[in-house]
Coordinates of C-alpha atoms in Angstrom, one line a residue:
M1 CA 0.0 0.0 0.0
S2 CA 2.9 2.3 0.8
A3 CA 4.4 1.6 -2.6
A4 CA 1.1 2.3 -4.2
S5 CA 0.6 5.6 -2.4
C6 CA 3.9 6.8 -3.7
L7 CA 2.5 6.5 -7.2
L8 CA -0.5 8.6 -6.5
T9 CA -0.6 12.4 -6.6
E10 CA -1.8 14.5 -3.7
D11 CA -5.0 15.8 -5.3
Q12 CA -6.2 12.2 -5.5
F13 CA -6.5 12.2 -1.7
L14 CA -8.4 15.5 -1.4
C15 CA -12.2 15.9 -1.2
S16 CA -13.4 18.3 -3.9
I17 CA -15.9 19.7 -1.5
C18 CA -13.8 20.5 1.7
L19 CA -10.5 20.5 -0.2
D20 CA -8.9 18.4 2.5
V21 CA -7.7 14.8 2.8
F22 CA -10.6 12.3 2.7
T23 CA -12.3 11.5 5.9
D24 CA -14.5 8.3 5.6
P25 CA -14.3 8.4 1.8
V26 CA -17.3 7.1 -0.1
A27 CA -17.8 6.4 -3.9
I28 CA -21.1 7.4 -5.6
P29 CA -22.5 5.7 -8.7
C30 CA -20.7 8.0 -11.1
G31 CA -17.3 6.9 -9.6
H32 CA -16.3 10.1 -7.9
N33 CA -15.2 10.0 -4.3
F34 CA -16.0 12.4 -1.4
C35 CA -15.9 12.6 2.4
K36 CA -19.1 10.9 3.6
T37 CA -20.0 14.0 5.7
C38 CA -19.3 16.4 2.9
I39 CA -21.5 14.6 0.3
T40 CA -24.3 13.9 2.8
E41 CA -24.5 17.6 3.8
H42 CA -24.3 18.6 0.1
W43 CA -27.3 16.4 -0.8
D44 CA -29.2 17.5 2.4
I45 CA -28.9 21.2 1.3
N46 CA -29.8 20.6 -2.4
V47 CA -33.1 19.2 -3.6
Q48 CA -31.5 16.9 -6.2
C49 CA -28.9 14.3 -5.5
Q50 CA -26.3 15.5 -7.9
C51 CA -22.6 14.8 -8.2
P52 CA -20.7 18.1 -7.5
N53 CA -18.1 17.2 -10.1
C54 CA -19.9 15.7 -13.1
K55 CA -23.4 17.0 -12.3
E56 CA -25.0 13.5 -12.8
V57 CA -28.3 13.2 -11.0
F58 CA -29.2 10.1 -9.0
D59 CA -32.8 9.1 -8.2
P60 CA -33.4 7.6 -5.7
R61 CA -30.7 8.8 -3.3
P62 CA -27.8 6.3 -3.4
Q63 CA -26.8 4.2 -0.3
L64 CA -23.4 5.4 0.9
R65 CA -20.7 3.0 2.2
V66 CA -17.2 3.9 3.2
N67 CA -14.5 2.7 0.7
T68 CA -12.0 1.0 3.0
F69 CA -9.3 0.9 0.4
I70 CA -9.3 4.6 -0.3
S71 CA -9.8 5.3 3.5
E72 CA -6.6 3.4 4.3
M73 CA -4.7 5.2 1.4
A74 CA -6.0 8.6 2.7
A75 CA -5.0 7.8 6.3
Q76 CA -1.5 6.8 5.1
F77 CA -1.2 10.0 3.0
R78 CA -2.4 12.1 5.9
Q79 CA 0.2 10.5 8.2
S80 CA 2.9 11.1 5.6
A81 CA 1.8 14.7 5.1
Q82 CA 1.8 15.3 8.9
Q83 CA 5.3 13.9 9.2
K84 CA 6.4 16.2 6.3
A85 CA 4.7 19.2 7.9
S86 CA 6.3 18.3 11.2
S87 CA 9.8 18.2 9.7
S88 CA 9.4 21.5 7.9
S89 CA 7.6 23.3 10.7
S90 CA 10.9 23.8 12.5
E91 CA 12.2 25.7 9.5
Q92 CA 9.1 27.9 9.2
Q93 CA 8.3 30.9 11.4
V94 CA 5.8 30.6 14.2
S95 CA 3.0 33.2 13.9
K96 CA 3.7 36.3 16.1
P97 CA 1.2 38.8 17.4
G98 CA 0.1 41.1 14.5
E99 CA 0.9 38.4 11.9
V100 CA -1.7 36.3 10.1
P101 CA -1.6 32.6 11.3
C102 CA -2.2 29.5 9.2
D103 CA -5.9 28.4 9.4
V104 CA -5.0 24.7 8.9
C105 CA -2.2 24.3 11.4
T106 CA -3.2 22.5 14.6
G107 CA -1.4 23.2 17.8
T108 CA 1.4 25.7 17.1
K109 CA 0.2 28.1 14.4
L110 CA 2.7 28.9 11.7
K111 CA 2.9 32.2 9.9
A112 CA 0.7 32.3 6.8
L113 CA 2.4 33.0 3.4
K114 CA -0.8 33.4 1.3
S115 CA -4.5 33.7 1.7
C116 CA -6.9 32.1 -0.8
L117 CA -9.9 34.2 -1.9
V118 CA -11.8 31.1 -3.0
C119 CA -11.2 28.8 0.0
L120 CA -11.2 31.8 2.4
F121 CA -8.3 30.2 4.3
S122 CA -4.8 31.4 5.0
Y123 CA -2.0 28.9 4.5
C124 CA 1.6 28.4 5.8
E125 CA 4.3 27.1 3.4
T126 CA 3.3 23.4 4.0
H127 CA -0.4 23.8 3.7
L128 CA 0.0 26.2 0.7
E129 CA 1.6 23.4 -1.4
P130 CA -1.6 21.9 -2.8
H131 CA -2.5 25.3 -4.2
L132 CA 0.9 25.5 -6.0
T133 CA 0.9 21.9 -7.3
M134 CA -2.7 20.8 -7.9
S135 CA -4.1 21.9 -11.3
R136 CA -7.6 22.5 -9.9
L137 CA -6.3 24.6 -6.9
K138 CA -3.8 26.6 -9.1
K139 CA -6.8 28.5 -10.5
H140 CA -7.7 29.9 -7.1
Q141 CA -6.7 33.5 -6.4
L142 CA -3.9 33.9 -3.9
I143 CA -3.0 37.2 -2.2
D144 CA -0.7 38.3 0.6
P145 CA -2.0 37.0 3.9
V146 CA -4.9 39.0 5.4
E147 CA -7.2 38.5 8.4
N148 CA -11.0 38.4 8.4
L149 CA -11.5 36.6 5.1
E150 CA -15.1 36.1 6.1
G151 CA -15.6 39.8 5.5
R152 CA -14.9 39.2 1.8
M153 CA -18.1 37.1 1.6
C154 CA -21.6 38.5 0.8
L155 CA -23.7 38.3 4.0
K156 CA -26.9 37.7 2.0
H157 CA -25.7 35.1 -0.6
D158 CA -22.7 33.7 1.1
K159 CA -20.7 34.3 -2.1
L160 CA -17.3 35.9 -2.7
L161 CA -17.4 39.7 -3.1
E162 CA -16.2 40.0 -6.7
L163 CA -18.1 43.1 -8.0
F164 CA -18.4 46.8 -7.1
C165 CA -21.6 48.7 -7.3
K166 CA -20.8 52.3 -8.3
T167 CA -24.4 53.3 -7.6
D168 CA -24.4 52.3 -4.0
Q169 CA -20.6 52.5 -3.6
M170 CA -20.2 49.0 -2.1
C171 CA -18.7 45.6 -2.9
I172 CA -21.2 42.9 -3.9
C173 CA -21.2 39.2 -5.1
M174 CA -22.1 37.8 -8.4
L175 CA -25.8 37.3 -7.3
C176 CA -26.4 40.8 -6.0
P177 CA -27.0 42.3 -9.5
Y178 CA -30.0 40.0 -9.8
S179 CA -31.6 41.1 -6.5
D180 CA -30.8 44.3 -4.6
H181 CA -28.7 45.9 -7.2
K182 CA -30.8 45.6 -10.4
T183 CA -30.2 48.3 -13.0
H184 CA -27.2 49.6 -10.9
D185 CA -23.9 50.5 -12.4
V186 CA -21.9 47.4 -11.6
V187 CA -18.2 46.7 -12.6
P188 CA -15.6 44.1 -11.7
L189 CA -13.8 44.5 -8.4
R190 CA -10.5 45.4 -10.1
E191 CA -12.2 48.1 -12.2
G192 CA -13.9 49.5 -9.1
Y193 CA -10.5 49.4 -7.3
E194 CA -8.8 51.2 -10.2
G195 CA -11.5 53.9 -10.3
K196 CA -11.5 54.4 -6.5
K197 CA -7.7 54.5 -6.6
A198 CA -7.7 57.1 -9.3
E199 CA -10.4 59.1 -7.5
L200 CA -8.4 58.9 -4.2
E201 CA -5.2 59.9 -5.9
A202 CA -6.9 62.9 -7.6
E203 CA -8.5 63.8 -4.2
I204 CA -5.1 63.6 -2.5
Q205 CA -3.5 65.7 -5.2
Q206 CA -6.2 68.2 -4.8
M207 CA -5.6 68.3 -1.1
I208 CA -1.9 68.7 -1.7
Q209 CA -2.5 71.6 -4.0
K210 CA -5.0 73.1 -1.6
T211 CA -2.4 72.7 1.2
Q212 CA 0.3 74.2 -1.0
L213 CA -2.0 77.2 -1.7
K214 CA -2.6 77.6 2.0
I215 CA 1.2 77.6 2.6
K216 CA 1.6 80.1 -0.2
E217 CA -1.2 82.2 1.4
I218 CA 0.5 82.1 4.8
K219 CA 3.9 83.0 3.4
H220 CA 2.3 85.9 1.5
S221 CA 0.6 87.0 4.8
V222 CA 4.0 86.9 6.4
E223 CA 5.5 89.0 3.6
L224 CA 2.6 91.5 4.0
S225 CA 3.2 91.4 7.7
E226 CA 6.9 92.2 7.2
E227 CA 6.0 95.0 4.9
D228 CA 3.5 96.4 7.4
A229 CA 6.1 96.0 10.2
D230 CA 8.7 97.9 8.1
R231 CA 6.1 100.6 7.3
E232 CA 5.1 100.9 11.0
I233 CA 8.8 101.1 12.0
A234 CA 9.4 103.8 9.5
D235 CA 6.3 105.7 10.6
G236 CA 7.2 105.2 14.3
V237 CA 10.8 106.4 13.7
Q238 CA 9.4 109.6 12.1
V239 CA 7.0 110.1 15.0
F240 CA 9.7 109.6 17.6
T241 CA 12.2 111.6 15.7
A242 CA 9.8 114.5 15.5
L243 CA 8.9 114.2 19.2
K244 CA 12.6 114.0 20.1
E245 CA 13.2 117.2 18.1
S246 CA 10.3 118.8 19.9
V247 CA 11.8 117.8 23.3
E248 CA 15.3 119.1 22.3
R249 CA 13.8 122.3 21.0
S250 CA 11.8 122.8 24.2
Q251 CA 14.9 122.0 26.3
A252 CA 16.9 124.6 24.4
E253 CA 14.2 127.2 24.8
F254 CA 14.0 126.3 28.6
I255 CA 17.8 126.7 29.0
D256 CA 17.7 130.0 27.1
M257 CA 14.9 131.2 29.3
I258 CA 16.8 130.4 32.5
K259 CA 19.9 132.0 31.1
E260 CA 18.0 135.1 30.2
K261 CA 16.7 135.4 33.7
Q262 CA 20.2 134.9 35.1
R263 CA 21.5 137.6 32.7
K264 CA 18.8 140.1 33.9
T265 CA 19.7 139.3 37.5
E266 CA 23.4 139.8 36.8
K267 CA 22.7 143.1 35.0
Q268 CA 20.7 144.4 37.9
A269 CA 23.4 143.4 40.3
E270 CA 26.0 145.1 38.2
G271 CA 24.0 148.3 38.2
F272 CA 23.7 148.3 42.0
I273 CA 27.4 147.6 42.3
K274 CA 28.3 150.4 39.9
E275 CA 26.1 152.8 41.8
L276 CA 27.6 151.7 45.2
E277 CA 31.1 152.0 43.9
Q278 CA 30.3 155.6 42.7
E279 CA 29.0 156.4 46.2
I280 CA 32.2 155.0 47.7
S281 CA 34.2 157.3 45.4
E282 CA 32.1 160.3 46.6
L283 CA 32.5 159.4 50.2
K284 CA 36.3 159.1 49.7
K285 CA 36.3 162.6 48.1
R286 CA 34.5 164.1 51.1
S287 CA 36.8 162.3 53.4
T288 CA 39.7 164.1 51.7
E289 CA 37.9 167.5 52.0
V290 CA 37.2 166.9 55.7
E291 CA 40.8 166.1 56.3
Q292 CA 41.9 169.3 54.5
L293 CA 39.5 171.4 56.6
S294 CA 40.6 169.8 59.8
R295 CA 44.1 171.3 59.2
S296 CA 42.7 174.9 59.2
E297 CA 42.8 177.0 62.4
D298 CA 39.8 179.1 61.2
H299 CA 37.1 177.5 63.3
L300 CA 34.3 179.6 61.9
H301 CA 35.1 178.5 58.3
L302 CA 35.4 174.9 59.5
L303 CA 32.0 174.8 61.1
Q304 CA 30.4 176.5 58.1
S305 CA 32.0 174.0 55.7
F306 CA 30.8 171.0 57.8
M307 CA 27.3 172.3 57.7
S308 CA 27.6 172.6 53.9
L309 CA 28.9 169.0 53.6
N310 CA 26.1 167.5 55.8
A311 CA 23.4 169.4 53.8
A312 CA 23.8 167.0 50.7
P313 CA 24.9 163.5 51.8
P314 CA 26.5 161.6 48.8
T315 CA 24.7 158.2 49.6
K316 CA 21.1 156.9 49.5
D317 CA 19.3 154.5 51.8
W318 CA 20.2 151.0 50.6
T319 CA 18.4 149.2 53.5
E320 CA 15.6 147.8 51.3
V321 CA 17.7 147.3 48.2
S322 CA 18.8 143.6 47.5
V323 CA 19.5 141.3 44.6
R324 CA 17.3 138.2 44.9
P325 CA 17.9 135.1 42.8
P326 CA 14.9 134.5 40.4
S327 CA 12.5 131.6 41.0
Y328 CA 13.0 128.9 38.3
E329 CA 10.2 126.6 39.5
E330 CA 7.4 128.3 37.6
T331 CA 9.6 128.5 34.6
M332 CA 10.2 124.8 34.7
K333 CA 6.5 124.0 35.3
R334 CA 5.4 126.3 32.5
A335 CA 8.0 124.8 30.1
V336 CA 7.0 121.2 31.0
T337 CA 3.3 122.0 30.6
E338 CA 3.9 123.6 27.2
L339 CA 6.0 120.7 26.1
E340 CA 3.3 118.2 27.1
E341 CA 0.7 120.2 25.1
T342 CA 3.1 120.4 22.1
I343 CA 3.9 116.7 22.3
S344 CA 0.3 115.7 22.6
K345 CA -0.8 117.8 19.6
Q346 CA 2.2 116.8 17.6
T347 CA 1.7 113.1 18.5
E348 CA -1.9 113.2 17.5
K349 CA -1.0 114.9 14.2
L350 CA 1.8 112.5 13.5
L351 CA -0.3 109.4 14.3
A352 CA -3.1 110.8 12.1
K353 CA -0.6 111.2 9.3
A354 CA 0.7 107.7 9.8
K355 CA -2.9 106.3 9.9
L356 CA -3.8 108.2 6.7
K357 CA -0.6 106.8 5.1
R358 CA -1.7 103.3 5.9
I359 CA -5.1 103.9 4.6
Q360 CA -3.7 105.3 1.3
Q361 CA -2.2 101.8 0.7
Y362 CA -5.7 100.8 -0.4
A363 CA -6.0 103.5 -3.1
V364 CA -7.8 102.5 -6.3
D365 CA -7.8 104.1 -9.7
V366 CA -11.2 105.7 -10.0
T367 CA -12.7 107.1 -13.2
L368 CA -16.1 108.6 -13.8
D369 CA -18.9 106.6 -15.5
P370 CA -20.5 108.8 -18.3
D371 CA -23.5 106.4 -18.4
T372 CA -24.5 107.6 -14.9
A373 CA -23.8 111.3 -15.4
H374 CA -26.7 113.9 -15.3
P375 CA -27.1 115.5 -18.8
N376 CA -25.9 118.9 -17.4
L377 CA -22.6 117.5 -16.1
I378 CA -19.4 118.1 -18.1
L379 CA -17.0 115.2 -17.8
F380 CA -13.4 115.7 -18.9
R381 CA -11.8 113.3 -21.4
D382 CA -9.5 111.7 -18.8
G383 CA -12.6 110.7 -16.7
K384 CA -11.1 112.4 -13.7
Q385 CA -12.9 115.8 -13.6
V386 CA -16.5 116.9 -13.5
R387 CA -18.3 120.2 -13.3
L388 CA -21.8 121.5 -13.9
G389 CA -22.6 123.1 -17.2
Y390 CA -25.4 125.4 -18.3
V391 CA -26.5 123.4 -21.3
K392 CA -28.4 120.1 -20.9
K393 CA -27.0 117.5 -23.4
N394 CA -29.3 115.2 -25.3
L395 CA -28.3 111.9 -23.9
P396 CA -30.2 108.5 -23.8
D397 CA -32.2 108.1 -20.6
K398 CA -30.6 105.0 -19.4
P399 CA -31.8 103.3 -16.1
E400 CA -28.4 104.0 -14.5
R401 CA -28.4 107.8 -15.4
F402 CA -29.4 110.5 -12.9
D403 CA -32.1 112.6 -14.5
T404 CA -32.8 115.3 -11.9
C405 CA -29.9 115.7 -9.4
P406 CA -26.5 116.6 -10.9
N407 CA -24.8 113.4 -9.8
V408 CA -22.4 110.9 -11.3
L409 CA -20.9 107.6 -10.1
A410 CA -17.5 106.0 -10.8
K411 CA -17.0 102.9 -13.0
Q412 CA -15.2 101.1 -10.2
S413 CA -17.1 99.4 -7.4
C414 CA -16.4 97.6 -4.1
S415 CA -18.1 94.5 -2.7
S416 CA -15.5 93.4 -0.2
G417 CA -12.2 94.5 1.4
R418 CA -11.1 98.1 1.5
F419 CA -10.7 100.9 -1.0
Y420 CA -9.6 104.6 -0.9
Y421 CA -9.6 107.5 -3.3
E422 CA -9.0 111.3 -3.1
V423 CA -10.9 114.2 -4.6
Q424 CA -9.6 117.8 -5.0
V425 CA -12.2 120.3 -3.9
K426 CA -10.0 123.4 -4.1
R427 CA -11.7 126.7 -5.1
K428 CA -15.2 125.2 -4.8
T429 CA -17.8 126.7 -2.6
K430 CA -20.2 123.7 -2.7
W431 CA -19.7 120.0 -3.3
H432 CA -21.1 116.6 -2.3
L433 CA -18.9 113.4 -2.0
G434 CA -19.0 109.8 -0.7
V435 CA -20.2 106.4 -1.8
A436 CA -23.6 105.0 -2.8
R437 CA -24.9 101.4 -3.2
E438 CA -25.8 100.0 -6.6
S439 CA -29.6 100.0 -6.1
I440 CA -30.0 103.7 -5.3
N441 CA -32.8 105.6 -6.9
R442 CA -31.4 107.7 -9.8
K443 CA -34.6 109.3 -11.0
G444 CA -36.3 112.4 -9.6
S445 CA -35.5 114.2 -6.4
I446 CA -33.2 112.2 -4.1
T447 CA -32.5 112.5 -0.4
A448 CA -28.9 111.4 0.1
N449 CA -28.7 109.6 3.4
P450 CA -27.7 106.1 4.6
E451 CA -31.3 104.9 4.7
N452 CA -31.5 105.6 0.9
G453 CA -28.1 104.0 0.2
F454 CA -25.8 107.1 0.4
W455 CA -22.9 107.7 2.8
T456 CA -21.7 111.2 2.0
I457 CA -20.5 114.6 3.3
S458 CA -21.1 118.0 1.7
L459 CA -20.0 121.7 1.7
R460 CA -22.8 124.3 1.5
T461 CA -22.9 128.0 1.4
D462 CA -20.8 130.0 3.9
N463 CA -18.3 127.2 4.5
R464 CA -20.8 125.0 6.3
Y465 CA -19.8 121.3 6.3
Y466 CA -22.4 118.5 6.9
A467 CA -22.4 114.7 7.3
R468 CA -25.5 113.6 5.4
A469 CA -26.5 111.1 8.2
G470 CA -30.3 111.7 8.1
P471 CA -30.7 114.1 9.9
D472 CA -27.7 116.1 8.8
I473 CA -24.8 116.7 11.2
R474 CA -23.0 120.0 11.2
L475 CA -19.2 119.5 11.2
S476 CA -16.8 121.8 12.9
L477 CA -13.4 121.8 11.0
E478 CA -10.2 123.6 12.0
S479 CA -9.4 124.3 8.4
Q480 CA -11.1 124.2 5.0
P481 CA -10.0 121.0 3.2
E482 CA -8.7 121.4 -0.4
K483 CA -8.4 117.6 -0.9
V484 CA -10.8 115.0 0.6
G485 CA -9.9 111.4 1.0
V486 CA -12.7 108.8 1.1
F487 CA -12.0 105.4 2.7
V488 CA -14.3 102.3 2.9
D489 CA -13.9 99.1 4.9
Y490 CA -16.7 96.9 3.5
E491 CA -16.6 94.1 6.1
E492 CA -16.1 96.6 9.0
G493 CA -19.1 98.7 7.8
L494 CA -17.0 101.9 7.9
V495 CA -16.9 105.0 5.6
S496 CA -14.4 107.7 6.6
F497 CA -13.6 111.1 5.2
Y498 CA -10.2 112.8 5.6
D499 CA -8.7 116.3 5.1
V500 CA -5.6 114.9 3.2
D501 CA -3.3 118.0 3.6
A502 CA -4.1 118.2 7.3
A503 CA -4.1 114.4 7.8
A504 CA -7.2 115.0 9.9
L505 CA -10.4 112.9 10.2
I506 CA -13.5 114.8 9.0
Y507 CA -16.2 112.3 9.8
S508 CA -16.9 108.5 9.9
F509 CA -20.0 106.5 9.3
T510 CA -19.7 103.4 11.5
G511 CA -21.7 100.2 12.0
C512 CA -23.0 100.2 8.4
S513 CA -24.4 97.0 6.9
F514 CA -23.3 96.6 3.3
T515 CA -24.9 93.9 1.1
E516 CA -24.4 95.4 -2.4
K517 CA -21.7 96.9 -4.5
L518 CA -20.6 100.4 -3.4
Y519 CA -19.7 103.1 -6.0
P520 CA -17.8 106.4 -5.5
F521 CA -20.3 109.2 -5.6
F522 CA -19.7 112.8 -6.9
C523 CA -21.9 115.9 -7.1
P524 CA -20.2 119.3 -8.0
R525 CA -23.4 121.1 -7.0
L526 CA -24.9 124.2 -8.7
N527 CA -22.6 126.5 -10.7
D528 CA -23.5 130.0 -9.5
G529 CA -20.3 131.7 -10.9
K530 CA -18.3 131.1 -7.7
N531 CA -18.6 127.4 -7.9
S532 CA -17.3 126.8 -11.4
A533 CA -14.2 124.8 -10.4
P534 CA -14.4 121.0 -11.2
L535 CA -14.2 118.1 -8.8
I536 CA -10.9 116.4 -9.6
I537 CA -10.1 112.8 -8.8
S538 CA -6.4 113.1 -7.7
P539 CA -3.7 110.5 -7.8
V540 CA -2.7 109.4 -4.3
N541 CA 0.7 110.5 -3.1
H542 CA 2.1 107.6 -1.1
E543 CA 5.2 109.6 -0.1

């Protein structure tokens, strides 16, 4: 029997149902052999008694008896295989935690080399051999060892997941397209894998690009921050240099003031000393005369001369006369107070200039839009100047054109961020400036206030300035501006007006809620002879 077994191949001892060495092998009428338990369970499940190999149907159900010859041959083969496995197991690695163990090994589990997607078992080197040598098992799909092979089976049909449903984005078996996935877009598992792989790679590349853009954005923000820091340092140096010069100038003036007081004191003392020295000279002269008279023996003449000398004494009363050092405390206090006021005003002015300089960084190139201009307005060719004429031009009455009020908007608009522009109002006695939202009424009489979509200021007769806040607010300005700067921070809801030359804030609309585009707004007002000068959009001087 041993010699005979050596002539048989290994697949002759394997049951085609359990794919293991025969246990209680039986032969059915067609001649094929199976484990008694395997064929019995197979026929119990299926309605017909059919051979799993050749599909021959038997009716009635055959009587099964164990084939003792094949049983002995299978037992011998099993023993030989176990001895072979035992001898080779020492050379193979024992499965460690985290590694996939062989599902066939009993006792010590060896490390699996491959997993079979048909058998749903993982095999070590010894138990993998049938899949490498037997023609029928060579067709099975082997992959690197993986755990949970049961998860690769369809829970509903108990079949291998071999398809991918693109409609439901899930893996399915060959029977699923005939039940729950009818009319769905179904592709082979490999094709679904390739599609998902390409989709994932594209998504990753998109995320990489997005991340790179974010890095670029952050780097750009750092560059802008550095520019802002340099600008702030430059502005700060100017402010502190100017304040330092003011302190040094005030210090020099204080020292000069103290020295001048000291000079006056010295001059007064010198006058007193000179006068006293002159008196001493007179007294010495009298002393000489008295000495000469004392030598005479003519007593009458001597007495008469003494009386004459006493009648006009050469000195005055110096009792109340003194030179007192001047008090410098009040001088110091006044100098420090004046310095504080000077520094406060100068700091405020310098900071206002620095702030305006920062705001001017948001300057935009603004040009007038002739399609919005009232027919009486005269727009210069460069699109930067406008004044009111006496002749009404024959222009098409477009929806965007003002037909009653002498207004005009700019071509440029703002719907986010910040923008700034400057307008020369020199030699004008009346004007109206600011911004307006896109949906403002442009026909008939217009009340320009925030409620109607206007954020503006104006100059009226007799140099009266107003913020058109509804009701109007009278503005008190230290000087008459010749150039007005208009600044908008859309997200902050802020519209501010500046006297550019004085670097002074004129007025700010705050807490505004902008939901539309904002356009620069211009109104040169009526031309009464004195107000003939145009409004001029000026280039911003960043220096």
